[in-house]
Amino acid sequence: MTDVPWSVRGGDLILSVRLTPKSSRDEIGGVDRLADGKMVLKVRVRALPQDGEANEALIRLFAKALHIPLASVRIEAGASGRVKTLSLAGDPEALQAALSSLSQRS
């Protein structure tokens, strides 16, 4: 089992996140292990979990934090739940380095 919530698949980085909507601020937090052992990156957004608002805020947050286009961030699974799988298009090594840095700031 890996200690990071991301892996490389093809040319994309696949990332597991646990999203908390209705937060006081938008932020990418640290890494956490769920009860089932799955590693996730904790993310909080101010947006409400209705009409896709929280998902849109999640995509915008990662695009801005990783300096990649909005179209490079896609929710692959879990759109209606708190635990989501994101697909990030770009240089996997650069994305991993950026995520590692972001996840250690919390």
Tab-separated table of N, CA and C in Angstrom, residues 3-89:
chain	number	residue	atom	x	y	z
A	3	ASP	N	1.824	5.389	0.395
A	3	ASP	CA	1.582	6.439	1.385
A	3	ASP	C	1.159	7.755	0.750
A	4	VAL	N	0.901	7.741	-0.544
A	4	VAL	CA	0.410	8.942	-1.224
A	4	VAL	C	-0.898	8.599	-1.928
A	5	PRO	N	-1.793	9.578	-2.044
A	5	PRO	CA	-3.098	9.312	-2.648
A	5	PRO	C	-3.134	9.496	-4.164
A	6	TRP	N	-1.988	9.390	-4.815
A	6	TRP	CA	-1.963	9.543	-6.261
A	6	TRP	C	-1.095	8.474	-6.896
A	7	SER	N	-1.352	8.253	-8.177
A	7	SER	CA	-0.578	7.302	-8.970
A	7	SER	C	-0.604	7.769	-10.424
A	8	VAL	N	0.305	7.241	-11.205
A	8	VAL	CA	0.381	7.593	-12.617
A	8	VAL	C	-0.305	6.492	-13.417
A	9	ARG	N	-1.161	6.927	-14.337
A	9	ARG	CA	-1.818	5.994	-15.252
A	9	ARG	C	-1.740	6.606	-16.639
A	10	GLY	N	-0.953	5.973	-17.497
A	10	GLY	CA	-0.733	6.537	-18.824
A	10	GLY	C	-0.018	7.869	-18.673
A	11	GLY	N	-0.556	8.919	-19.278
A	11	GLY	CA	0.037	10.245	-19.156
A	11	GLY	C	-0.643	11.103	-18.106
A	12	ASP	N	-1.566	10.512	-17.341
A	12	ASP	CA	-2.319	11.268	-16.340
A	12	ASP	C	-1.915	10.889	-14.926
A	13	LEU	N	-2.168	11.814	-14.027
A	13	LEU	CA	-1.997	11.539	-12.608
A	13	LEU	C	-3.394	11.308	-12.042
A	14	ILE	N	-3.592	10.203	-11.355
A	14	ILE	CA	-4.882	9.857	-10.755
A	14	ILE	C	-4.780	10.155	-9.263
A	15	LEU	N	-5.715	10.937	-8.762
A	15	LEU	CA	-5.660	11.457	-7.399
A	15	LEU	C	-6.956	11.157	-6.655
A	16	SER	N	-6.842	10.651	-5.430
A	16	SER	CA	-8.008	10.429	-4.573
A	16	SER	C	-8.100	11.576	-3.580
A	17	VAL	N	-9.286	12.184	-3.474
A	17	VAL	CA	-9.491	13.289	-2.539
A	17	VAL	C	-10.721	13.040	-1.688
A	18	ARG	N	-10.717	13.637	-0.513
A	18	ARG	CA	-11.905	13.667	0.340
A	18	ARG	C	-12.301	15.129	0.435
A	19	LEU	N	-13.432	15.461	-0.165
A	19	LEU	CA	-13.872	16.844	-0.271
A	19	LEU	C	-14.831	17.203	0.858
A	20	THR	N	-14.557	18.332	1.501
A	20	THR	CA	-15.454	18.879	2.513
A	20	THR	C	-15.990	20.204	1.984
A	21	PRO	N	-17.279	20.230	1.608
A	21	PRO	CA	-17.879	21.484	1.134
A	21	PRO	C	-18.310	22.359	2.305
A	22	LYS	N	-18.781	23.545	2.011
A	22	LYS	CA	-19.280	24.504	3.014
A	22	LYS	C	-18.223	24.825	4.069
A	23	SER	N	-16.978	24.901	3.666
A	23	SER	CA	-15.881	25.222	4.565
A	23	SER	C	-15.731	26.742	4.662
A	24	SER	N	-14.906	27.180	5.592
A	24	SER	CA	-14.658	28.610	5.738
A	24	SER	C	-13.701	29.139	4.676
A	25	ARG	N	-12.969	28.236	4.002
A	25	ARG	CA	-12.031	28.651	2.954
A	25	ARG	C	-11.754	27.493	1.997
A	26	ASP	N	-11.206	27.833	0.848
A	26	ASP	CA	-10.777	26.823	-0.119
A	26	ASP	C	-9.334	26.464	0.199
A	27	GLU	N	-9.059	25.170	0.399
A	27	GLU	CA	-7.675	24.776	0.665
A	27	GLU	C	-7.441	23.298	0.390
A	28	ILE	N	-6.218	23.017	0.015
A	28	ILE	CA	-5.758	21.647	-0.141
A	28	ILE	C	-4.977	21.325	1.113
A	29	GLY	N	-5.427	20.302	1.824
A	29	GLY	CA	-4.809	19.955	3.104
A	29	GLY	C	-3.835	18.808	2.969
A	30	GLY	N	-3.674	18.100	4.036
A	30	GLY	CA	-2.719	17.002	4.080
A	30	GLY	C	-3.309	15.682	3.632
A	31	VAL	N	-2.502	14.667	3.712
A	31	VAL	CA	-2.890	13.315	3.336
A	31	VAL	C	-3.501	12.623	4.542
A	32	ASP	N	-4.532	11.822	4.297
A	32	ASP	CA	-5.209	11.094	5.366
A	32	ASP	C	-5.481	9.670	4.883
A	33	ARG	N	-5.611	8.757	5.822
A	33	ARG	CA	-5.958	7.370	5.489
A	33	ARG	C	-7.383	7.122	5.972
A	34	LEU	N	-8.250	6.673	5.064
A	34	LEU	CA	-9.630	6.361	5.410
A	34	LEU	C	-9.703	5.046	6.167
A	35	ALA	N	-10.860	4.757	6.736
A	35	ALA	CA	-11.047	3.523	7.515
A	35	ALA	C	-10.752	2.273	6.691
A	36	ASP	N	-11.000	2.329	5.378
A	36	ASP	CA	-10.740	1.165	4.526
A	36	ASP	C	-9.275	1.081	4.082
A	37	GLY	N	-8.438	2.009	4.564
A	37	GLY	CA	-7.015	2.002	4.251
A	37	GLY	C	-6.634	2.842	3.048
A	38	LYS	N	-7.625	3.367	2.337
A	38	LYS	CA	-7.360	4.175	1.143
A	38	LYS	C	-6.778	5.525	1.547
A	39	MET	N	-5.729	5.953	0.845
A	39	MET	CA	-5.115	7.252	1.090
A	39	MET	C	-5.852	8.309	0.276
A	40	VAL	N	-6.107	9.464	0.903
A	40	VAL	CA	-6.786	10.572	0.235
A	40	VAL	C	-6.096	11.880	0.596
A	41	LEU	N	-6.261	12.854	-0.276
A	41	LEU	CA	-5.805	14.210	-0.008
A	41	LEU	C	-7.023	14.984	0.479
A	42	LYS	N	-6.927	15.603	1.645
A	42	LYS	CA	-8.053	16.346	2.212
A	42	LYS	C	-8.155	17.706	1.525
A	43	VAL	N	-9.369	18.013	1.065
A	43	VAL	CA	-9.614	19.268	0.358
A	43	VAL	C	-10.882	19.895	0.918
A	44	ARG	N	-10.842	21.210	1.115
A	44	ARG	CA	-12.009	21.948	1.588
A	44	ARG	C	-12.327	23.052	0.592
A	45	VAL	N	-13.631	23.255	0.366
A	45	VAL	CA	-14.074	24.350	-0.498
A	45	VAL	C	-15.237	25.072	0.167
A	46	ARG	N	-15.381	26.352	-0.156
A	46	ARG	CA	-16.478	27.157	0.393
A	46	ARG	C	-17.810	26.828	-0.264
A	47	ALA	N	-17.788	26.330	-1.469
A	47	ALA	CA	-19.005	26.078	-2.243
A	47	ALA	C	-19.913	25.056	-1.566
A	48	LEU	N	-21.198	25.183	-1.866
A	48	LEU	CA	-22.203	24.254	-1.349
A	48	LEU	C	-22.244	22.987	-2.197
A	49	PRO	N	-22.624	21.867	-1.591
A	49	PRO	CA	-22.700	20.614	-2.346
A	49	PRO	C	-24.031	20.486	-3.092
A	50	GLN	N	-24.336	21.452	-3.929
A	50	GLN	CA	-25.584	21.402	-4.704
A	50	GLN	C	-25.313	21.875	-6.117
A	51	ASP	N	-26.025	21.298	-7.054
A	51	ASP	CA	-25.909	21.674	-8.466
A	51	ASP	C	-24.474	21.629	-8.981
A	52	GLY	N	-23.650	20.762	-8.432
A	52	GLY	CA	-22.273	20.626	-8.898
A	52	GLY	C	-21.335	21.745	-8.484
A	53	GLU	N	-21.796	22.638	-7.599
A	53	GLU	CA	-20.973	23.795	-7.210
A	53	GLU	C	-19.679	23.378	-6.520
A	54	ALA	N	-19.754	22.423	-5.601
A	54	ALA	CA	-18.546	21.989	-4.885
A	54	ALA	C	-17.565	21.305	-5.837
A	55	ASN	N	-18.085	20.520	-6.771
A	55	ASN	CA	-17.211	19.867	-7.752
A	55	ASN	C	-16.510	20.893	-8.633
A	56	GLU	N	-17.244	21.917	-9.069
A	56	GLU	CA	-16.633	22.972	-9.875
A	56	GLU	C	-15.555	23.708	-9.083
A	57	ALA	N	-15.830	23.974	-7.806
A	57	ALA	CA	-14.843	24.650	-6.960
A	57	ALA	C	-13.602	23.775	-6.784
A	58	LEU	N	-13.802	22.475	-6.656
A	58	LEU	CA	-12.685	21.533	-6.533
A	58	LEU	C	-11.804	21.583	-7.782
A	59	ILE	N	-12.422	21.546	-8.937
A	59	ILE	CA	-11.670	21.593	-10.196
A	59	ILE	C	-10.901	22.908	-10.317
A	60	ARG	N	-11.574	24.022	-10.009
A	60	ARG	CA	-10.903	25.333	-10.080
A	60	ARG	C	-9.730	25.401	-9.106
A	61	LEU	N	-9.907	24.868	-7.898
A	61	LEU	CA	-8.858	24.909	-6.877
A	61	LEU	C	-7.613	24.156	-7.347
A	62	PHE	N	-7.792	22.950	-7.889
A	62	PHE	CA	-6.632	22.178	-8.351
A	62	PHE	C	-5.990	22.805	-9.578
A	63	ALA	N	-6.790	23.314	-10.502
A	63	ALA	CA	-6.219	23.953	-11.690
A	63	ALA	C	-5.356	25.140	-11.287
A	64	LYS	N	-5.856	25.951	-10.372
A	64	LYS	CA	-5.107	27.129	-9.928
A	64	LYS	C	-3.848	26.724	-9.150
A	65	ALA	N	-4.005	25.796	-8.208
A	65	ALA	CA	-2.877	25.389	-7.354
A	65	ALA	C	-1.764	24.712	-8.146
A	66	LEU	N	-2.140	23.969	-9.190
A	66	LEU	CA	-1.149	23.222	-9.965
A	66	LEU	C	-0.744	23.934	-11.253
A	67	HIS	N	-1.340	25.105	-11.490
A	67	HIS	CA	-1.023	25.901	-12.686
A	67	HIS	C	-1.250	25.111	-13.963
A	68	ILE	N	-2.423	24.468	-14.033
A	68	ILE	CA	-2.807	23.721	-15.224
A	68	ILE	C	-4.184	24.222	-15.686
A	69	PRO	N	-4.532	24.007	-16.948
A	69	PRO	CA	-5.841	24.455	-17.440
A	69	PRO	C	-6.992	23.727	-16.751
A	70	LEU	N	-8.133	24.389	-16.649
A	70	LEU	CA	-9.329	23.761	-16.067
A	70	LEU	C	-9.653	22.441	-16.761
A	71	ALA	N	-9.478	22.406	-18.067
A	71	ALA	CA	-9.795	21.199	-18.842
A	71	ALA	C	-8.876	20.026	-18.500
A	72	SER	N	-7.767	20.285	-17.810
A	72	SER	CA	-6.832	19.223	-17.432
A	72	SER	C	-7.233	18.526	-16.140
A	73	VAL	N	-8.264	19.035	-15.460
A	73	VAL	CA	-8.737	18.437	-14.201
A	73	VAL	C	-10.122	17.865	-14.462
A	74	ARG	N	-10.267	16.572	-14.209
A	74	ARG	CA	-11.543	15.907	-14.479
A	74	ARG	C	-11.902	14.990	-13.316
A	75	ILE	N	-13.159	15.018	-12.910
A	75	ILE	CA	-13.633	14.086	-11.878
A	75	ILE	C	-13.965	12.779	-12.578
A	76	GLU	N	-13.227	11.739	-12.214
A	76	GLU	CA	-13.393	10.435	-12.843
A	76	GLU	C	-14.427	9.578	-12.134
A	77	ALA	N	-14.489	9.703	-10.814
A	77	ALA	CA	-15.424	8.897	-10.023
A	77	ALA	C	-15.770	9.649	-8.747
A	78	GLY	N	-16.958	9.371	-8.229
A	78	GLY	CA	-17.361	9.948	-6.954
A	78	GLY	C	-17.950	11.339	-7.040
A	79	ALA	N	-18.489	11.729	-8.177
A	79	ALA	CA	-19.002	13.090	-8.349
A	79	ALA	C	-20.070	13.452	-7.322
A	80	SER	N	-20.833	12.478	-6.851
A	80	SER	CA	-21.893	12.787	-5.892
A	80	SER	C	-21.516	12.439	-4.448
A	81	GLY	N	-20.308	11.971	-4.222
A	81	GLY	CA	-19.873	11.621	-2.865
A	81	GLY	C	-18.756	12.520	-2.392
A	82	ARG	N	-18.307	12.296	-1.172
A	82	ARG	CA	-17.205	13.092	-0.625
A	82	ARG	C	-15.850	12.606	-1.118
A	83	VAL	N	-15.706	11.297	-1.301
A	83	VAL	CA	-14.440	10.741	-1.789
A	83	VAL	C	-14.520	10.678	-3.309
A	84	LYS	N	-13.568	11.347	-3.957
A	84	LYS	CA	-13.582	11.477	-5.412
A	84	LYS	C	-12.247	11.038	-5.994
A	85	THR	N	-12.294	10.618	-7.230
A	85	THR	CA	-11.084	10.298	-7.976
A	85	THR	C	-10.965	11.325	-9.090
A	86	LEU	N	-9.828	12.036	-9.095
A	86	LEU	CA	-9.570	13.044	-10.114
A	86	LEU	C	-8.522	12.530	-11.081
A	87	SER	N	-8.655	12.953	-12.326
A	87	SER	CA	-7.651	12.688	-13.343
A	87	SER	C	-7.039	14.038	-13.706
A	88	LEU	N	-5.720	14.143	-13.579
A	88	LEU	CA	-5.004	15.385	-13.863
A	88	LEU	C	-4.097	15.163	-15.068
A	89	ALA	N	-4.345	15.916	-16.132
A	89	ALA	CA	-3.528	15.801	-17.338
A	89	ALA	C	-2.357	16.766	-17.234
